[in-house]
Amino acid sequence: DSGVVAGLMVRALGKENVIGVTVTNELEIEKGYNIVITRKESTETRLKNISIVNHTLNETFDKDTYEYSVSTEEDSLEFNITKLHEDQSVEIIGNSGFTLGLNEVIIKVTSADKAHTGEYKINVTKLKSSNNYLSSLEVEGYEISPSFEKGRLEYTLEVENEEAGEVVILKEDKD
């Protein structure tokens, strides 16, 4: 008189699924039923985690907290974003060309159903750079000795009885 489908996991199903159920009565007559299960797309706009490569947020991440801060000497940051729902989309806005002082990065999250958005704000304080390394050292038309190395502070250059060429010095952007 009754049929039962047990253990059906709707979360593991695709967007639309048809489940066939066959019921056999005592006369061994079968009747087929179809159950159409439609999984609604998520409206979730929170993230599971935000982290920054080689940096630590000043606050511990909580998916329900929407503002954080970090300090850096860099011009941009490399974010690692962990979504709560695989079909969410994430856009990072303002993550380049930081100027000295306070900068704002917005992490915009769009839900899987594309109808809802949320934002996490990262207040980025760009500090004065402590980097005083060169990325290269060249004298046009000559070779310096020894070869350039980032941490080396002294080089020699031999010139004939003439004026040395143009010295080209490039500051390194990263430590």
Coordinates of N, CA and C in Angstrom, one line a residue:
D1 N 0.8 -1.2 0.0 CA 0.0 0.0 0.0 C 0.9 1.3 0.0
S2 N 2.1 1.2 0.3 CA 2.9 2.4 0.4 C 4.3 2.0 -0.1
G3 N 5.0 3.0 -0.6 CA 6.4 2.9 -1.1 C 7.2 4.0 -0.4
V4 N 8.4 3.6 0.0 CA 9.3 4.6 0.7 C 10.6 4.6 -0.1
V5 N 11.1 5.9 -0.3 CA 12.4 6.1 -0.8 C 13.2 6.7 0.4
A6 N 14.2 5.9 0.9 CA 15.0 6.4 2.0 C 16.4 6.8 1.6
G7 N 16.9 7.7 2.4 CA 18.3 8.1 2.2 C 18.6 9.0 1.0
L8 N 17.6 9.7 0.5 CA 17.8 10.6 -0.6 C 18.5 11.8 -0.2
M9 N 19.6 12.1 -0.9 CA 20.4 13.3 -0.5 C 20.2 14.4 -1.6
V10 N 19.4 15.3 -1.3 CA 19.1 16.4 -2.3 C 20.3 17.3 -2.5
R11 N 21.2 17.5 -1.4 CA 22.3 18.4 -1.6 C 23.3 17.8 -2.6
A12 N 23.4 16.5 -2.8 CA 24.4 15.9 -3.7 C 23.8 15.9 -5.1
L13 N 22.6 16.3 -5.3 CA 22.0 16.2 -6.6 C 22.3 17.5 -7.4
G14 N 22.1 17.4 -8.7 CA 22.3 18.6 -9.6 C 21.1 19.5 -9.4
K15 N 21.0 20.5 -10.3 CA 20.0 21.5 -10.2 C 18.6 20.9 -10.3
E16 N 18.4 20.0 -11.3 CA 17.1 19.4 -11.5 C 17.3 17.9 -11.7
N17 N 16.6 17.1 -10.9 CA 16.8 15.7 -10.9 C 15.4 15.0 -10.9
V18 N 15.4 13.9 -11.7 CA 14.2 13.1 -11.7 C 14.5 11.7 -11.0
I19 N 13.7 11.4 -10.0 CA 13.9 10.2 -9.3 C 12.7 9.3 -9.7
G20 N 13.0 8.1 -10.2 CA 11.9 7.2 -10.6 C 11.7 6.2 -9.4
V21 N 10.4 6.0 -9.1 CA 10.0 5.1 -8.1 C 9.0 4.1 -8.7
T22 N 9.2 2.9 -8.5 CA 8.3 1.9 -9.0 C 7.6 1.2 -7.8
V23 N 6.3 1.1 -7.9 CA 5.5 0.5 -6.8 C 4.8 -0.8 -7.4
T24 N 5.0 -1.9 -6.8 CA 4.4 -3.1 -7.2 C 3.4 -3.5 -6.2
N25 N 2.1 -3.8 -6.7 CA 1.1 -4.2 -5.7 C 1.1 -5.7 -5.5
E26 N 0.2 -6.2 -4.7 CA 0.1 -7.7 -4.4 C -0.2 -8.5 -5.7
L27 N -0.8 -7.9 -6.7 CA -1.1 -8.6 -7.9 C 0.1 -8.6 -8.9
E28 N 1.2 -8.0 -8.4 CA 2.5 -7.8 -9.1 C 2.3 -6.9 -10.4
I29 N 1.4 -5.9 -10.2 CA 1.2 -4.9 -11.2 C 2.1 -3.7 -10.8
E30 N 2.9 -3.3 -11.7 CA 3.8 -2.2 -11.4 C 3.2 -0.8 -11.8
K31 N 3.5 0.2 -11.1 CA 3.2 1.5 -11.5 C 4.4 2.4 -11.2
G32 N 4.8 3.2 -12.2 CA 5.9 4.1 -12.1 C 5.5 5.5 -11.7
Y33 N 6.3 6.1 -10.8 CA 6.1 7.5 -10.5 C 7.4 8.2 -10.7
N34 N 7.3 9.4 -11.1 CA 8.5 10.3 -11.2 C 8.4 11.4 -10.2
I35 N 9.5 11.6 -9.5 CA 9.6 12.7 -8.5 C 10.6 13.7 -9.1
V36 N 10.2 14.9 -9.4 CA 11.2 15.9 -9.9 C 11.6 16.7 -8.7
I37 N 12.9 16.7 -8.5 CA 13.5 17.5 -7.4 C 14.3 18.6 -8.0
T38 N 13.9 19.8 -7.7 CA 14.7 21.0 -8.1 C 15.4 21.6 -6.9
R39 N 16.7 21.7 -7.1 CA 17.4 22.4 -6.0 C 17.5 23.9 -6.3
K40 N 17.1 24.7 -5.4 CA 17.2 26.1 -5.6 C 18.7 26.5 -5.6
E41 N 19.0 27.5 -6.4 CA 20.4 28.0 -6.3 C 20.6 28.8 -5.0
S42 N 21.8 28.8 -4.5 CA 22.1 29.4 -3.2 C 22.0 30.9 -3.3
T43 N 21.5 31.5 -2.2 CA 21.5 33.0 -2.1 C 22.7 33.5 -1.2
E44 N 23.5 32.6 -0.8 CA 24.6 32.8 0.1 C 25.6 33.8 -0.4
T45 N 26.0 34.9 0.3 CA 27.0 35.8 -0.1 C 28.1 35.9 0.9
R46 N 28.2 35.1 1.9 CA 29.3 35.1 2.9 C 30.4 34.2 2.3
L47 N 31.6 34.4 2.8 CA 32.7 33.6 2.4 C 33.1 32.7 3.6
K48 N 33.8 31.6 3.3 CA 34.3 30.7 4.4 C 35.6 31.3 5.0
N49 N 36.4 31.9 4.1 CA 37.7 32.4 4.6 C 38.3 33.4 3.7
I50 N 39.0 34.4 4.2 CA 39.9 35.3 3.5 C 41.2 35.3 4.1
S51 N 42.3 35.1 3.3 CA 43.6 35.2 3.8 C 44.5 35.9 2.8
I52 N 45.6 36.4 3.2 CA 46.5 37.2 2.3 C 47.9 36.5 2.3
V53 N 48.4 36.2 1.2 CA 49.7 35.6 1.1 C 50.8 36.5 1.7
N54 N 51.6 36.0 2.6 CA 52.7 36.7 3.3 C 52.2 37.8 4.2
H55 N 50.9 37.8 4.6 CA 50.4 38.9 5.5 C 49.3 38.2 6.4
T56 N 49.0 38.9 7.5 CA 48.0 38.4 8.4 C 47.0 39.5 8.6
L57 N 45.7 39.2 8.5 CA 44.7 40.2 8.8 C 44.8 40.5 10.3
N58 N 44.6 41.8 10.6 CA 44.7 42.2 12.1 C 43.6 41.6 12.9
E59 N 42.5 41.2 12.3 CA 41.4 40.5 13.0 C 41.2 39.1 12.5
T60 N 40.8 38.2 13.4 CA 40.5 36.8 13.0 C 39.3 36.8 12.1
F61 N 39.4 36.1 11.0 CA 38.3 36.0 10.0 C 37.0 35.3 10.6
D62 N 35.9 36.0 10.4 CA 34.6 35.4 10.8 C 33.7 35.7 9.6
K63 N 33.0 34.7 9.1 CA 32.2 34.9 7.9 C 31.1 36.0 8.0
D64 N 30.7 36.3 9.3 CA 29.7 37.3 9.6 C 30.3 38.7 9.9
T65 N 31.6 38.9 9.8 CA 32.2 40.2 10.0 C 32.7 40.6 8.7
Y66 N 32.4 41.9 8.3 CA 32.5 42.4 7.0 C 33.6 43.4 6.8
E67 N 34.4 43.7 7.8 CA 35.5 44.7 7.7 C 36.7 44.2 8.4
Y68 N 37.9 44.3 7.8 CA 39.1 43.9 8.3 C 40.2 44.9 7.9
S69 N 41.4 44.7 8.5 CA 42.5 45.6 8.2 C 43.8 44.8 8.2
V70 N 44.8 45.4 7.4 CA 46.1 44.8 7.2 C 47.1 45.9 6.9
S71 N 48.3 45.7 7.2 CA 49.4 46.7 6.9 C 50.4 46.0 5.9
T72 N 50.9 46.8 5.0 CA 51.8 46.2 4.0 C 52.7 47.3 3.5
E73 N 53.9 46.9 2.9 CA 54.7 47.8 2.1 C 54.5 47.6 0.6
E74 N 53.7 46.6 0.3 CA 53.4 46.2 -1.1 C 52.5 47.2 -1.8
D75 N 52.5 47.1 -3.2 CA 51.5 47.9 -4.0 C 50.2 47.2 -4.2
S76 N 50.2 45.9 -4.0 CA 49.0 45.1 -4.1 C 49.2 43.9 -3.2
L77 N 48.1 43.1 -3.0 CA 48.1 41.9 -2.2 C 47.6 40.7 -3.0
E78 N 48.0 39.5 -2.6 CA 47.5 38.3 -3.2 C 46.6 37.6 -2.2
F79 N 45.3 37.6 -2.5 CA 44.3 37.1 -1.7 C 44.0 35.6 -1.9
N80 N 43.8 34.9 -0.9 CA 43.3 33.5 -1.0 C 41.8 33.5 -0.5
I81 N 40.9 33.2 -1.3 CA 39.5 33.3 -1.0 C 38.9 31.9 -1.0
T82 N 38.2 31.5 0.1 CA 37.5 30.2 0.2 C 36.0 30.5 0.3
K83 N 35.3 30.1 -0.7 CA 33.9 30.3 -0.8 C 33.1 29.3 0.0
L84 N 31.9 29.8 0.5 CA 31.0 28.9 1.2 C 30.3 28.0 0.2
H85 N 30.0 28.5 -1.0 CA 29.2 27.8 -2.0 C 30.0 27.8 -3.3
E86 N 30.2 26.7 -3.9 CA 31.1 26.6 -5.1 C 30.6 27.5 -6.3
D87 N 29.3 27.8 -6.3 CA 28.8 28.6 -7.5 C 28.8 30.1 -7.2
Q88 N 29.4 30.5 -6.1 CA 29.5 32.0 -5.8 C 30.6 32.5 -6.7
S89 N 30.4 33.8 -7.1 CA 31.5 34.5 -7.8 C 32.1 35.6 -6.9
V90 N 33.4 35.8 -7.1 CA 34.1 36.8 -6.2 C 34.9 37.8 -7.1
E91 N 34.7 39.1 -6.8 CA 35.5 40.1 -7.5 C 36.2 40.9 -6.5
I92 N 37.5 41.2 -6.8 CA 38.4 42.0 -5.9 C 38.6 43.3 -6.5
I93 N 38.2 44.4 -5.8 CA 38.2 45.7 -6.4 C 39.2 46.6 -5.6
G94 N 40.0 47.3 -6.3 CA 40.9 48.3 -5.6 C 42.2 47.7 -5.1
N95 N 42.6 46.5 -5.6 CA 43.8 45.8 -5.1 C 45.0 46.1 -6.0
S96 N 45.3 47.4 -6.3 CA 46.5 47.7 -7.0 C 46.8 49.2 -6.8
G97 N 48.1 49.5 -6.9 CA 48.5 50.9 -6.9 C 48.3 51.5 -5.5
F98 N 48.5 50.8 -4.4 CA 48.3 51.4 -3.1 C 49.2 52.6 -2.9
T99 N 48.6 53.6 -2.3 CA 49.4 54.8 -2.0 C 49.7 54.8 -0.5
L100 N 50.7 55.6 -0.1 CA 51.1 55.6 1.3 C 49.9 56.0 2.2
G101 N 49.6 55.3 3.2 CA 48.5 55.5 4.1 C 47.4 54.5 3.8
L102 N 46.1 55.0 4.1 CA 45.0 54.1 4.0 C 44.4 53.9 2.6
N103 N 44.2 52.6 2.2 CA 43.6 52.2 1.0 C 42.5 51.3 1.3
E104 N 41.6 51.1 0.3 CA 40.4 50.2 0.6 C 40.3 49.2 -0.6
V105 N 40.2 47.9 -0.1 CA 40.0 46.8 -1.1 C 38.6 46.3 -0.8
I106 N 37.8 46.1 -1.8 CA 36.5 45.5 -1.6 C 36.5 44.1 -2.2
I107 N 36.0 43.1 -1.5 CA 35.8 41.8 -2.0 C 34.3 41.6 -2.2
K108 N 33.9 41.6 -3.4 CA 32.4 41.5 -3.7 C 32.1 40.1 -4.0
V109 N 31.1 39.6 -3.3 CA 30.6 38.2 -3.5 C 29.2 38.2 -4.1
T110 N 29.0 37.5 -5.2 CA 27.7 37.3 -5.8 C 27.3 35.9 -5.6
S111 N 26.0 35.8 -5.1 CA 25.4 34.5 -4.8 C 25.3 33.6 -6.1
A112 N 25.1 32.3 -5.9 CA 24.9 31.4 -7.1 C 23.7 31.8 -7.9
D113 N 22.7 32.3 -7.3 CA 21.5 32.7 -8.0 C 21.6 34.1 -8.7
K114 N 22.8 34.7 -8.5 CA 23.1 36.0 -9.2 C 22.2 37.2 -8.7
A115 N 21.3 36.9 -7.7 CA 20.4 38.0 -7.3 C 20.9 38.7 -6.0
H116 N 21.9 38.2 -5.4 CA 22.3 38.7 -4.1 C 23.8 39.0 -4.1
T117 N 24.2 40.1 -3.5 CA 25.6 40.4 -3.4 C 26.0 40.8 -1.9
G118 N 27.2 40.6 -1.6 CA 27.7 41.0 -0.3 C 29.1 41.5 -0.5
E119 N 29.6 42.3 0.5 CA 30.9 42.9 0.4 C 31.7 42.8 1.7
Y120 N 33.0 42.4 1.5 CA 33.9 42.5 2.6 C 34.9 43.6 2.3
K121 N 35.1 44.5 3.3 CA 36.0 45.6 3.2 C 37.3 45.3 3.9
I122 N 38.4 45.5 3.1 CA 39.8 45.3 3.7 C 40.4 46.7 3.7
N123 N 40.7 47.3 4.9 CA 41.4 48.5 5.0 C 42.9 48.2 5.0
V124 N 43.5 48.7 3.9 CA 45.0 48.4 3.7 C 45.8 49.6 4.0
T125 N 46.6 49.5 5.0 CA 47.5 50.7 5.3 C 48.8 50.4 4.7
K126 N 49.2 51.2 3.7 CA 50.5 51.0 3.0 C 51.5 51.8 3.8
L127 N 52.5 51.1 4.3 CA 53.6 51.7 5.1 C 54.7 52.1 4.2
K128 N 55.6 53.0 4.8 CA 56.8 53.4 4.0 C 57.6 52.2 3.9
S129 N 58.2 52.0 2.7 CA 59.0 50.8 2.4 C 60.4 50.9 3.2
S130 N 60.7 49.7 3.7 CA 62.0 49.6 4.3 C 63.0 49.0 3.3
N131 N 62.6 48.8 2.1 CA 63.5 48.2 1.1 C 64.4 49.2 0.5
N132 N 65.7 49.0 0.7 CA 66.7 49.8 0.1 C 67.7 49.0 -0.7
Y133 N 67.2 48.0 -1.3 CA 68.0 47.1 -2.2 C 67.9 47.6 -3.6
L134 N 68.9 47.4 -4.4 CA 68.9 47.6 -5.9 C 68.4 46.3 -6.5
S135 N 67.8 46.4 -7.7 CA 67.4 45.2 -8.4 C 68.5 44.9 -9.5
S136 N 69.2 46.0 -9.9 CA 70.4 45.8 -10.8 C 71.3 47.0 -10.7
L137 N 72.5 46.8 -11.2 CA 73.5 47.9 -11.3 C 74.3 47.7 -12.6
E138 N 74.2 48.6 -13.5 CA 74.9 48.5 -14.7 C 75.6 49.8 -15.1
V139 N 76.8 49.7 -15.7 CA 77.5 50.9 -16.3 C 77.6 50.6 -17.7
E140 N 77.0 51.5 -18.5 CA 76.9 51.3 -19.9 C 78.3 51.2 -20.6
G141 N 78.5 50.1 -21.3 CA 79.7 49.9 -22.0 C 80.8 49.2 -21.1
Y142 N 80.5 48.9 -19.9 CA 81.5 48.3 -19.0 C 80.9 47.2 -18.2
E143 N 81.7 46.3 -17.6 CA 81.3 45.3 -16.7 C 81.8 45.6 -15.3
I144 N 80.9 45.5 -14.4 CA 81.3 45.7 -13.0 C 81.8 44.4 -12.4
S145 N 82.6 44.5 -11.4 CA 83.2 43.2 -10.8 C 83.1 43.4 -9.3
P146 N 82.7 42.3 -8.7 CA 82.1 41.1 -9.2 C 80.7 41.4 -9.8
S147 N 80.1 40.3 -10.3 CA 78.7 40.5 -10.8 C 77.7 40.9 -9.8
F148 N 76.7 41.6 -10.2 CA 75.7 42.2 -9.3 C 75.0 41.1 -8.5
E149 N 75.0 41.4 -7.2 CA 74.2 40.6 -6.2 C 73.4 41.5 -5.3
K150 N 72.2 41.2 -5.0 CA 71.3 42.1 -4.2 C 72.0 42.6 -2.9
G151 N 72.6 41.7 -2.2 CA 73.2 42.2 -0.9 C 74.6 42.7 -1.0
R152 N 75.2 42.7 -2.1 CA 76.6 43.2 -2.2 C 76.6 44.7 -2.3
L153 N 77.5 45.3 -1.5 CA 77.5 46.8 -1.4 C 78.7 47.4 -2.2
E154 N 79.7 46.7 -2.6 CA 80.9 47.3 -3.2 C 81.2 46.5 -4.5
Y155 N 81.6 47.3 -5.5 CA 81.9 46.8 -6.8 C 83.1 47.6 -7.4
T156 N 83.8 47.0 -8.3 CA 84.9 47.8 -8.9 C 84.6 47.9 -10.4
L157 N 85.2 48.9 -11.0 CA 85.1 49.2 -12.4 C 86.4 49.7 -12.9
E158 N 86.9 49.1 -13.9 CA 88.2 49.6 -14.5 C 87.9 50.3 -15.8
V159 N 88.4 51.5 -16.0 CA 88.2 52.3 -17.2 C 89.5 52.7 -17.7
E160 N 89.6 52.9 -19.0 CA 90.8 53.5 -19.6 C 90.9 54.9 -19.2
N161 N 91.8 55.6 -19.7 CA 92.0 57.0 -19.4 C 90.9 57.8 -20.1
E162 N 89.7 57.5 -19.8 CA 88.5 58.2 -20.4 C 87.4 58.3 -19.3
E163 N 86.3 58.9 -19.7 CA 85.2 59.1 -18.8 C 84.3 57.8 -18.8
A164 N 83.8 57.4 -17.7 CA 82.9 56.2 -17.6 C 81.6 56.5 -18.2
G165 N 80.9 55.4 -18.7 CA 79.6 55.6 -19.3 C 78.5 55.9 -18.3
E166 N 77.3 55.9 -18.8 CA 76.2 56.2 -17.9 C 75.9 55.1 -16.9
V167 N 75.7 55.4 -15.7 CA 75.4 54.5 -14.6 C 73.9 54.3 -14.6
V168 N 73.4 53.1 -14.7 CA 71.9 52.8 -14.6 C 71.7 52.0 -13.4
I169 N 70.8 52.6 -12.5 CA 70.5 52.0 -11.2 C 69.0 51.8 -11.1
L170 N 68.6 50.5 -10.9 CA 67.2 50.2 -10.7 C 66.9 49.7 -9.3
K171 N 66.0 50.4 -8.6 CA 65.6 50.0 -7.3 C 64.7 48.8 -7.3
E172 N 64.9 47.8 -6.4 CA 64.1 46.6 -6.4 C 62.8 47.0 -5.7
D173 N 61.6 46.5 -6.2 CA 60.3 46.8 -5.7 C 60.0 45.9 -4.5
K174 N 60.5 44.7 -4.5 CA 60.2 43.7 -3.4 C 61.4 43.2 -2.7
D175 N 61.3 42.9 -1.4 CA 62.4 42.4 -0.7 C 62.8 41.0 -1.2

